[in-house]
Amino acid sequence: MQEQAQDDLITRAQAWLAEDPDPETVAELAALIESADTAELADRFSGTLQFGTAGLRGEIGAGPMRMNRGVVIRAAAGLAAYLKAQGHDGGLVVVGYDARYKSADFARDTAAVMTGAGLRAALLPRPLPTPVLAYAIRHLGAVAGVEVTASHNPPRDNGYKVYLGDGSQIVSPADSEIAAQIAAVEKLADVPRPESGWQELGDEVLEAYLARTDAVLTPGSPRGVRTVYTAMHGVGKDVVLAAFARHGFPEPVLVAEQAEPDPAFPTVAFPNPEEPGAMDLAFAKAAEVQPDIVIANDPDADRCAVAVPTADGWRMLRGDEVGALLAAHLVHKGVSGGDKVFAESIVSSSLLGRIAEAAGVGHEETLTGFKWIARVKGLRYGYEEALGYCVDPEGVRDKDGVTAALLVAELASVLKEQGRTLTDLLDDLAMAHGLHATDQLSVRVSDLSIIADAMAALRAQPPVSLAGLRVVSAEDLSRGTETLPPTDGLRYYLDGAYKARVIARPSGTEPKLKCYLEVVVPVAEASDLAPARVRGQEVLDAIKKDLSAAMGI
């Protein structure tokens, strides 16, 4: 029986090999077959990389469980069939890509498949930020868009993100309908892939995107902030520098070691500003040149990180802190009225709701991801704690690390002219609405069953108290709520004055279990701020400890 299974595995691998259009993955798979590495082959042929609302994402390599040209061609063919079934035959599909390994190849394959299927395809001229692609879809009147990127995943990963004609990422049922069309693709030889016929876009789309950034800033506003900027080895540098120059900000000082695109990401373990050590080079440059703020993008520049100076060195602001700062700035700039909505994901801080309520602005919570935030009716501003901010939804219906950087720079410039800082504004918000202290318990795993087991443990035996605070409400979000569709997550509210909240969920894009924690500590006056921060962190630490025990990790 075992020998028969091994023979079947080799047969499937050989069938894949015969179709593989990429010489590199052909050589890789041929070597695995030759060495009869059944463990590795079984891992690569144990199923198919699943297409979902995040599109595709995985490690580059040969086989159906990896990201490769064969998998991408099938995905593109499935998307083309879906679009035609929706009545978009002849419609335009815009394709963008980042600077990761194979990104350009995957983008060209996608353009070829769309052309062969009778759609029109337009390829962005070079590796560019994801928000440029999201903008281009609506600007060019496309019926869909594809961005080849794995965002801030490890170097060996790549991904395939799909947008529809409204400029926002796909949600259900489009994901399952596209997946069904992908599954219907039998032989790669049956997928027409002409050598030409698609449009190679020039810089006019990028210029239009940069012109659109005018809408983010107030004419005549202060522009004096001094910035250190890192592109994290990604594609953000040229676009950010052009945007800052266009609007009269001082040219950011670059972190030279991370300024140019490099798919190996040689200076960071994970190319994500949130990961420990990722900002070290930026902080070293800041210590040298003493700017007002540090700004970082992730590799595809749809996220924006901000750091500020403190007495103990540079501190990166949490995504929730930047989210609140930008909301406060928009209110100050005159955003008001119940027809304007500030939206956030359920794992983000409740402070946004309090800012919106005080300003008479609408507020909504959505499931995690900008595919949900971008669909909120009347959206004026949306954010999620993972450093994603949508500050111009009419231009880009997705998170945009470039326009977010511009708005942060404007806010810091306004405060600088007043002799104040971003930290001062955070203090103001704490005194107005309470100190909203947030933290994460994030566990990266190599075995996904650990995440499933932890979630099962919480469902089987929900905690009755955390940090000595009684759990007064426990929701299994997989059943949905009055306002949210079902998602794999658990939400707890705790008793007491701190309005503590905990959400546990598997990451949708990485092999991580993520738990999002928040406590709100009352603050009466400025002298209460320091002890409130200490108390908030104490409660968060205690919640983390008890939650870890409840999950068995």
Coordinates of C-alpha atoms in Angstrom, one line a residue:
M1 CA 0.0 0.0 0.0
Q2 CA 2.8 2.4 0.9
E3 CA 4.6 1.6 -2.3
Q4 CA 1.5 2.2 -4.3
A5 CA 1.0 5.6 -2.6
Q6 CA 4.6 6.5 -3.4
D7 CA 4.2 5.4 -7.1
D8 CA 1.0 7.6 -7.3
L9 CA 2.9 10.5 -5.8
I10 CA 5.7 10.2 -8.4
T11 CA 3.1 9.8 -11.2
R12 CA 1.4 13.1 -10.2
A13 CA 4.7 14.9 -9.9
Q14 CA 5.7 13.7 -13.4
A15 CA 2.4 14.9 -14.8
W16 CA 3.0 18.3 -13.3
L17 CA 6.5 18.3 -14.5
A18 CA 5.4 17.7 -18.1
E19 CA 3.3 20.8 -18.0
D20 CA 5.5 23.2 -16.1
P21 CA 6.4 26.2 -18.2
D22 CA 9.3 27.5 -16.0
P23 CA 12.8 26.0 -16.4
E24 CA 13.7 26.8 -12.8
T25 CA 10.8 24.9 -11.2
V26 CA 11.2 22.1 -13.8
A27 CA 14.8 21.6 -12.6
E28 CA 13.7 21.8 -9.0
L29 CA 10.9 19.2 -9.4
A30 CA 13.0 16.9 -11.6
A31 CA 15.7 16.8 -8.9
L32 CA 13.0 15.9 -6.2
I33 CA 11.7 13.1 -8.4
E34 CA 15.2 11.8 -9.2
S35 CA 16.1 11.7 -5.5
A36 CA 12.7 10.1 -4.7
D37 CA 12.2 12.7 -1.9
T38 CA 8.7 11.5 -1.0
A39 CA 8.4 13.7 2.1
E40 CA 9.0 16.9 0.1
L41 CA 6.9 15.7 -2.8
A42 CA 4.0 14.8 -0.5
D43 CA 4.2 18.3 1.0
R44 CA 4.0 19.9 -2.5
F45 CA 1.3 17.5 -3.9
S46 CA -0.9 17.1 -0.8
G47 CA -3.5 19.3 -2.3
T48 CA -3.8 22.6 -4.2
L49 CA -3.0 26.1 -3.0
Q50 CA -6.5 27.4 -2.2
F51 CA -7.8 30.6 -3.7
G52 CA -9.8 32.7 -1.2
T53 CA -10.7 36.3 -0.3
A54 CA -7.0 37.0 0.0
G55 CA -6.4 35.5 -3.4
L56 CA -3.3 33.2 -3.4
R57 CA -0.3 33.4 -1.1
G58 CA 2.5 30.8 -0.5
E59 CA 6.1 29.8 -0.9
I60 CA 7.6 29.9 -4.4
G61 CA 8.4 26.4 -5.7
A62 CA 7.3 23.6 -7.9
G63 CA 4.0 21.8 -7.4
P64 CA 0.3 22.7 -6.8
M65 CA 0.9 23.6 -3.1
R66 CA 3.5 26.3 -4.1
M67 CA 3.4 29.6 -5.9
N68 CA 4.7 29.1 -9.5
R69 CA 3.8 29.9 -13.1
G70 CA 1.6 26.8 -13.4
V71 CA -0.5 27.8 -10.4
V72 CA -0.7 31.4 -11.5
I73 CA -1.7 30.5 -15.1
R74 CA -4.5 28.4 -13.7
A75 CA -5.6 31.2 -11.4
A76 CA -5.6 33.7 -14.2
A77 CA -7.6 31.4 -16.4
G78 CA -10.1 30.9 -13.7
L79 CA -10.4 34.6 -13.1
A80 CA -10.8 35.2 -16.8
A81 CA -13.6 32.6 -17.0
Y82 CA -15.3 34.2 -14.0
L83 CA -15.2 37.7 -15.6
K84 CA -16.6 36.4 -18.8
A85 CA -19.4 34.6 -17.0
Q86 CA -20.2 37.9 -15.3
G87 CA -20.7 39.5 -18.7
H88 CA -17.3 41.2 -18.9
D89 CA -16.0 39.7 -22.2
G90 CA -13.7 42.2 -23.8
G91 CA -13.3 44.1 -20.5
L92 CA -10.0 45.5 -19.3
V93 CA -7.9 43.8 -16.6
V94 CA -5.0 45.8 -15.1
V95 CA -2.1 43.9 -13.8
G96 CA 0.5 45.2 -11.3
Y97 CA 3.4 43.6 -9.5
D98 CA 6.0 44.1 -6.8
A99 CA 9.7 43.3 -6.9
R100 CA 9.6 39.8 -5.3
Y101 CA 11.0 36.7 -6.9
K102 CA 8.9 35.7 -10.0
S103 CA 6.5 38.7 -9.7
A104 CA 7.2 40.0 -13.2
D105 CA 6.8 36.5 -14.6
F106 CA 3.5 36.0 -12.9
A107 CA 2.3 39.4 -14.0
R108 CA 3.2 38.7 -17.7
D109 CA 1.6 35.3 -17.5
T110 CA -1.6 36.9 -16.2
A111 CA -1.6 39.5 -19.0
A112 CA -1.1 36.8 -21.6
V113 CA -3.9 34.6 -20.2
M114 CA -6.4 37.5 -20.1
T115 CA -5.5 38.4 -23.7
G116 CA -5.9 34.8 -24.8
A117 CA -9.3 34.6 -23.1
G118 CA -10.6 37.6 -25.1
L119 CA -10.2 40.2 -22.4
R120 CA -8.0 43.3 -22.7
A121 CA -5.0 43.4 -20.4
A122 CA -2.8 46.4 -19.3
L123 CA 0.4 45.8 -17.5
L124 CA 1.9 48.4 -15.2
P125 CA 5.3 49.6 -16.4
R126 CA 7.5 48.3 -13.6
P127 CA 7.3 47.2 -10.0
L128 CA 5.1 49.8 -8.2
P129 CA 3.2 50.1 -4.9
T130 CA 0.0 48.1 -4.6
P131 CA -2.1 51.2 -4.2
V132 CA -1.1 52.4 -7.7
L133 CA -2.7 49.3 -9.1
A134 CA -5.8 49.8 -6.9
Y135 CA -6.1 53.3 -8.2
A136 CA -5.5 52.3 -11.8
I137 CA -8.5 50.0 -11.8
R138 CA -11.0 52.8 -11.4
H139 CA -9.0 55.4 -13.2
L140 CA -8.9 53.2 -16.4
G141 CA -12.4 51.8 -16.0
A142 CA -11.2 48.2 -15.7
V143 CA -13.5 45.3 -14.8
A144 CA -10.8 43.8 -12.5
G145 CA -7.2 44.1 -11.4
V146 CA -4.5 41.7 -10.2
E147 CA -1.6 42.6 -8.0
V148 CA 1.2 40.1 -7.8
T149 CA 2.6 40.6 -4.2
A150 CA 3.1 38.8 -0.9
S151 CA 3.2 42.2 0.9
H152 CA 5.3 41.7 4.0
N153 CA 5.6 37.9 4.0
P154 CA 9.0 36.1 4.1
P155 CA 11.3 36.4 1.1
R156 CA 10.4 33.0 -0.5
D157 CA 6.7 33.8 -0.6
N158 CA 4.7 35.4 -3.3
G159 CA 1.0 36.0 -3.8
Y160 CA -1.9 37.0 -6.1
K161 CA -4.4 39.6 -5.0
V162 CA -7.6 40.1 -7.1
Y163 CA -9.7 43.3 -7.2
L164 CA -13.0 43.8 -9.0
G165 CA -14.0 46.8 -11.0
D166 CA -15.1 48.9 -8.0
G167 CA -11.4 49.0 -7.0
S168 CA -11.8 46.9 -3.9
Q169 CA -10.6 43.3 -3.2
I170 CA -12.9 40.4 -3.8
V171 CA -15.2 39.0 -1.1
S172 CA -17.5 36.1 -1.0
P173 CA -19.1 34.7 -3.2
A174 CA -16.7 36.0 -5.8
D175 CA -13.8 34.1 -4.2
S176 CA -15.5 30.7 -4.3
E177 CA -16.9 31.3 -7.8
I178 CA -13.4 32.1 -9.1
A179 CA -12.0 29.1 -7.2
A180 CA -14.5 26.9 -9.0
Q181 CA -13.4 28.2 -12.4
I182 CA -9.8 27.6 -11.4
A183 CA -10.6 24.0 -10.5
A184 CA -12.2 23.5 -13.9
V185 CA -8.9 24.2 -15.7
E186 CA -7.6 20.8 -16.7
K187 CA -4.4 21.1 -18.9
L188 CA -2.2 24.2 -19.1
A189 CA -1.9 23.5 -22.8
D190 CA -5.6 24.3 -23.1
V191 CA -5.0 27.8 -21.7
P192 CA -4.3 30.2 -24.6
R193 CA -1.2 32.4 -23.8
P194 CA -0.3 34.6 -26.8
E195 CA 3.2 36.2 -26.9
S196 CA 1.8 39.7 -27.2
G197 CA -1.4 41.6 -27.5
W198 CA -1.7 43.3 -24.1
Q199 CA -1.0 47.0 -23.3
E200 CA 2.3 48.0 -21.6
L201 CA 1.3 51.1 -19.6
G202 CA 3.7 54.0 -19.3
D203 CA 4.1 56.5 -16.4
E204 CA 0.9 58.3 -17.2
V205 CA -1.0 56.1 -14.7
L206 CA 1.6 56.8 -12.0
E207 CA 1.4 60.5 -12.8
A208 CA -2.4 60.4 -12.5
Y209 CA -2.0 58.6 -9.1
L210 CA 0.4 61.3 -7.9
A211 CA -2.0 64.0 -9.1
R212 CA -4.7 62.3 -7.1
T213 CA -2.7 62.7 -3.9
D214 CA -3.5 66.4 -4.0
A215 CA -6.9 65.5 -2.5
V216 CA -5.3 64.2 0.7
L217 CA -3.7 67.5 1.8
T218 CA -5.1 70.9 2.7
P219 CA -3.9 73.6 0.3
G220 CA -1.4 75.9 2.1
S221 CA -1.0 73.6 5.1
P222 CA 2.4 73.4 6.9
R223 CA 4.9 71.2 5.2
G224 CA 8.0 71.5 7.4
V225 CA 8.4 68.1 9.0
R226 CA 11.8 66.4 8.6
T227 CA 11.5 62.6 8.0
V228 CA 13.7 59.5 7.8
Y229 CA 12.1 57.0 5.4
T230 CA 12.6 53.3 4.7
A231 CA 11.1 51.3 1.9
M232 CA 12.0 48.0 3.6
H233 CA 13.7 46.7 0.4
G234 CA 10.4 47.2 -1.4
V235 CA 8.9 49.4 -4.1
G236 CA 7.8 52.5 -2.2
K237 CA 10.9 54.8 -2.4
D238 CA 10.5 56.5 -5.8
V239 CA 6.7 57.0 -5.4
V240 CA 7.1 58.4 -1.8
L241 CA 9.9 60.7 -2.8
A242 CA 7.9 62.0 -5.8
A243 CA 4.8 62.5 -3.6
F244 CA 6.8 64.4 -0.9
A245 CA 8.5 66.6 -3.6
R246 CA 5.2 67.3 -5.3
H247 CA 3.7 68.7 -2.1
G248 CA 6.7 70.7 -0.9
F249 CA 7.8 68.5 2.0
P250 CA 11.5 68.4 2.8
E251 CA 13.1 65.4 1.0
P252 CA 13.1 62.4 3.4
V253 CA 16.4 61.0 4.5
L254 CA 16.6 57.5 3.2
V255 CA 17.7 54.4 5.0
A256 CA 20.2 53.5 2.2
E257 CA 20.6 49.8 3.1
Q258 CA 16.8 49.3 2.6
A259 CA 16.1 51.9 -0.1
E260 CA 16.2 49.8 -3.3
P261 CA 14.0 46.8 -4.1
D262 CA 15.6 43.5 -3.2
P263 CA 13.6 40.3 -3.1
A264 CA 16.1 38.7 -0.6
F265 CA 15.3 41.3 2.0
P266 CA 18.9 41.0 3.3
T267 CA 18.7 43.2 6.4
V268 CA 15.5 41.9 8.0
A269 CA 14.2 38.5 9.1
F270 CA 10.7 39.5 8.1
P271 CA 10.1 42.6 5.9
N272 CA 7.4 43.9 8.1
P273 CA 7.8 47.1 10.1
E274 CA 5.9 45.4 13.0
E275 CA 8.4 42.6 13.4
P276 CA 11.2 42.9 16.0
G277 CA 14.4 44.4 14.5
A278 CA 12.9 45.4 11.2
M279 CA 13.1 49.1 12.1
D280 CA 16.6 49.0 13.7
L281 CA 18.4 50.5 10.7
A282 CA 15.8 53.3 10.5
F283 CA 16.2 54.1 14.1
A284 CA 20.0 54.2 13.7
K285 CA 19.6 56.7 10.8
A286 CA 17.2 58.7 12.9
A287 CA 19.7 58.8 15.8
E288 CA 22.2 60.2 13.4
V289 CA 20.2 62.9 11.6
Q290 CA 17.6 63.7 14.3
P291 CA 14.4 64.0 12.2
D292 CA 11.0 64.8 13.6
I293 CA 9.5 61.4 12.6
V294 CA 10.4 58.1 11.0
I295 CA 8.1 56.7 8.3
A296 CA 8.3 53.2 6.9
N297 CA 6.4 51.3 4.2
D298 CA 6.2 47.6 3.9
P299 CA 7.5 46.0 0.6
D300 CA 4.5 46.7 -1.5
A301 CA 3.9 50.1 0.2
D302 CA 0.3 49.6 1.1
R303 CA 1.1 49.9 4.8
C304 CA 2.6 52.8 6.7
A305 CA 4.5 52.7 10.0
V306 CA 5.4 55.8 12.0
A307 CA 8.0 56.2 14.8
V308 CA 8.5 59.1 17.2
P309 CA 11.4 60.2 19.4
T310 CA 11.2 59.6 23.1
A311 CA 13.6 60.2 26.0
D312 CA 14.7 56.6 25.6
G313 CA 15.1 56.6 21.9
W314 CA 12.7 56.0 19.0
R315 CA 9.4 54.3 19.5
M316 CA 7.2 52.9 16.8
L317 CA 3.6 53.9 17.2
R318 CA 1.0 51.1 17.2
G319 CA -1.3 51.0 14.2
D320 CA -4.1 51.9 16.5
E321 CA -2.3 55.1 17.6
V322 CA -1.6 56.2 14.0
G323 CA -5.2 55.3 13.2
A324 CA -6.5 57.6 16.0
L325 CA -4.1 60.4 15.0
L326 CA -5.2 60.4 11.4
A327 CA -8.9 60.4 12.4
A328 CA -8.3 63.3 14.8
H329 CA -6.5 65.2 12.0
L330 CA -9.3 64.6 9.5
V331 CA -11.8 65.9 12.1
H332 CA -9.6 69.0 12.5
K333 CA -9.5 69.4 8.8
G334 CA -13.3 69.7 8.8
V335 CA -14.6 66.2 8.2
S336 CA -18.0 66.0 9.9
G337 CA -21.5 64.8 9.4
G338 CA -23.3 61.5 9.8
D339 CA -23.0 60.8 6.0
K340 CA -19.2 60.6 6.4
V341 CA -18.2 57.3 8.0
F342 CA -15.0 56.3 9.8
A343 CA -14.6 52.5 9.6
E344 CA -12.3 50.0 11.2
S345 CA -11.8 46.3 11.5
I346 CA -13.2 44.6 14.7
V347 CA -9.6 44.0 15.9
S348 CA -8.8 47.7 15.9
S349 CA -9.1 50.1 18.8
S350 CA -12.5 51.3 20.0
L351 CA -11.0 54.8 20.2
L352 CA -11.9 55.5 16.6
G353 CA -15.6 55.1 17.5
R354 CA -15.3 57.6 20.3
I355 CA -13.5 60.1 18.1
A356 CA -16.2 59.7 15.5
E357 CA -19.0 60.1 18.0
A358 CA -17.6 63.3 19.4
A359 CA -17.2 64.7 15.9
G360 CA -20.7 63.7 14.8
V361 CA -19.2 61.4 12.2
G362 CA -20.6 57.9 11.4
H363 CA -18.7 54.8 12.6
E364 CA -18.7 51.2 11.5
E365 CA -16.8 48.0 12.4
T366 CA -16.1 45.4 9.8
L367 CA -14.4 42.0 9.6
T368 CA -10.6 42.1 9.3
G369 CA -9.3 43.3 5.9
F370 CA -9.7 46.2 3.6
K371 CA -11.9 44.1 1.3
W372 CA -14.5 44.8 4.0
I373 CA -13.6 48.3 5.1
A374 CA -13.5 49.6 1.5
R375 CA -17.2 48.5 1.0
V376 CA -18.6 50.6 3.9
K377 CA -21.2 53.0 2.5
G378 CA -20.2 56.6 2.9
L379 CA -16.6 55.7 3.8
R380 CA -14.4 58.8 4.4
Y381 CA -11.6 57.1 6.3
G382 CA -10.8 53.5 7.3
Y383 CA -8.0 51.8 9.1
E384 CA -6.9 48.5 10.7
E385 CA -4.4 48.0 13.4
A386 CA -1.9 46.2 11.1
L387 CA -0.6 49.6 9.8
G388 CA -3.2 49.9 7.0
Y389 CA -4.9 53.3 6.3
C390 CA -7.4 54.4 3.6
V391 CA -7.3 58.1 3.7
D392 CA -8.7 58.8 0.2
P393 CA -11.4 56.2 -0.6
E394 CA -12.5 58.0 -3.7
G395 CA -9.0 57.5 -5.1
V396 CA -7.9 54.2 -3.7
R397 CA -10.4 51.8 -2.1
D398 CA -7.7 50.0 -0.2
K399 CA -5.0 50.7 2.3
D400 CA -2.4 53.1 0.9
G401 CA 1.0 53.6 2.5
V402 CA 1.9 56.5 0.3
T403 CA -1.1 58.8 0.9
A404 CA -1.1 57.8 4.6
A405 CA 2.5 58.9 4.8
L406 CA 1.6 62.3 3.3
L407 CA -1.2 62.8 5.8
V408 CA 1.0 61.8 8.7
A409 CA 3.6 64.3 7.4
E410 CA 1.0 67.0 7.1
L411 CA -0.2 66.4 10.7
A412 CA 3.3 66.3 12.1
S413 CA 4.0 69.6 10.3
V414 CA 0.9 71.3 11.7
L415 CA 1.9 70.2 15.2
K416 CA 5.5 71.2 14.7
E417 CA 4.4 74.7 13.8
Q418 CA 2.5 74.8 17.1
G419 CA 5.5 73.6 19.0
R420 CA 3.8 70.2 19.6
T421 CA 4.3 66.6 18.5
L422 CA 2.3 63.5 17.6
T423 CA 2.8 62.3 21.2
D424 CA 1.2 65.4 22.5
L425 CA -1.8 64.8 20.3
L426 CA -2.0 61.2 21.6
D427 CA -2.1 62.6 25.2
D428 CA -4.9 65.0 24.2
L429 CA -6.9 62.0 22.9
A430 CA -6.3 60.0 26.1
M431 CA -7.5 62.8 28.2
A432 CA -10.6 63.3 26.1
H433 CA -11.6 59.7 25.6
G434 CA -9.5 57.6 28.1
L435 CA -6.2 55.9 27.5
H436 CA -6.8 53.1 25.0
A437 CA -4.0 50.6 25.5
T438 CA -3.7 47.9 23.0
D439 CA -1.4 44.9 22.5
Q440 CA -1.1 41.6 20.7
L441 CA -0.4 38.0 21.5
S442 CA 0.9 36.7 18.2
V443 CA 2.2 33.2 17.7
R444 CA 3.9 32.2 14.5
V445 CA 3.8 28.4 13.8
S446 CA 5.3 25.9 11.4
D447 CA 2.4 23.5 12.0
L448 CA -1.1 25.0 11.3
S449 CA -2.7 22.4 13.5
I450 CA -1.4 24.3 16.5
I451 CA -3.7 27.2 15.5
A452 CA -6.6 24.9 15.0
D453 CA -6.0 23.2 18.4
A454 CA -5.7 26.5 20.2
M455 CA -9.0 27.8 18.8
A456 CA -10.6 24.5 19.6
A457 CA -9.4 24.7 23.2
L458 CA -10.9 28.1 23.6
R459 CA -14.2 26.9 22.1
A460 CA -14.3 23.8 24.2
Q461 CA -13.5 25.6 27.5
P462 CA -14.0 29.3 27.2
P463 CA -12.1 31.4 29.9
V464 CA -14.3 32.6 32.7
S465 CA -11.9 35.3 33.7
L466 CA -8.7 37.0 32.3
A467 CA -6.4 39.1 34.4
G468 CA -8.8 38.7 37.3
L469 CA -11.6 40.3 35.3
R470 CA -14.7 38.3 34.7
V471 CA -15.6 37.4 31.1
V472 CA -19.1 38.9 30.8
S473 CA -19.6 38.3 27.0
A474 CA -18.2 35.5 24.8
E475 CA -19.0 35.5 21.1
D476 CA -18.1 32.8 18.6
L477 CA -17.8 34.9 15.5
S478 CA -17.9 31.8 13.3
R479 CA -21.7 32.0 13.8
G480 CA -21.9 35.6 12.6
T481 CA -23.5 38.5 14.5
E482 CA -26.2 41.0 13.8
T483 CA -23.7 43.2 11.9
L484 CA -20.9 40.8 10.9
P485 CA -20.8 37.8 8.5
P486 CA -19.3 34.6 9.9
T487 CA -15.5 34.5 10.4
D488 CA -13.2 32.2 12.4
G489 CA -12.7 34.2 15.6
L490 CA -13.7 34.6 19.2
R491 CA -14.5 37.8 21.0
Y492 CA -14.6 38.4 24.8
Y493 CA -15.6 41.4 26.8
L494 CA -14.4 41.7 30.4
D495 CA -16.1 43.1 33.5
G496 CA -14.8 46.3 35.2
A497 CA -13.9 49.9 34.6
Y498 CA -11.3 49.1 31.9
K499 CA -13.8 48.1 29.1
A500 CA -11.3 45.3 28.3
R501 CA -11.8 43.4 25.1
V502 CA -10.0 40.3 23.6
I503 CA -10.3 38.9 20.0
A504 CA -8.6 35.7 19.0
R505 CA -8.4 34.7 15.3
P506 CA -6.1 32.9 12.8
S507 CA -4.2 35.3 10.5
G508 CA -5.6 35.3 7.0
T509 CA -2.2 35.8 5.3
E510 CA 0.4 34.3 7.5
P511 CA 0.8 31.1 9.7
K512 CA 0.0 33.0 12.8
L513 CA -2.5 32.9 15.6
K514 CA -3.3 36.5 16.6
C515 CA -5.0 37.7 19.7
Y516 CA -5.9 41.4 19.9
L517 CA -6.2 43.0 23.4
E518 CA -7.5 46.4 24.5
V519 CA -8.1 48.1 27.9
V520 CA -9.4 51.6 28.4
V521 CA -7.9 53.4 31.5
P522 CA -9.7 56.5 32.6
V523 CA -7.6 59.7 32.6
A524 CA -8.8 62.9 34.3
E525 CA -5.8 65.1 33.8
A526 CA -2.2 65.1 32.4
S527 CA -0.7 63.9 35.6
D528 CA -2.7 60.7 35.3
L529 CA -1.2 59.8 31.9
A530 CA 2.0 58.1 33.1
P531 CA 0.4 55.9 35.7
A532 CA -2.5 55.1 33.3
R533 CA 0.0 53.7 30.8
V534 CA 1.7 51.6 33.4
R535 CA -1.6 50.3 34.7
G536 CA -2.8 49.6 31.1
Q537 CA 0.3 47.6 30.3
E538 CA 0.0 45.6 33.5
V539 CA -3.6 44.6 32.7
L540 CA -2.6 43.7 29.1
D541 CA 0.3 41.6 30.3
A542 CA -1.9 39.7 32.7
I543 CA -4.5 39.1 30.0
K544 CA -1.8 37.7 27.7
K545 CA -0.6 35.3 30.4
D546 CA -4.0 34.0 31.2
L547 CA -5.0 33.8 27.5
S548 CA -1.9 31.8 26.6
A549 CA -2.7 29.3 29.4
A550 CA -6.3 29.0 28.1
M551 CA -5.1 28.2 24.6
G552 CA -2.4 25.8 25.7
I553 CA 0.4 27.7 24.0

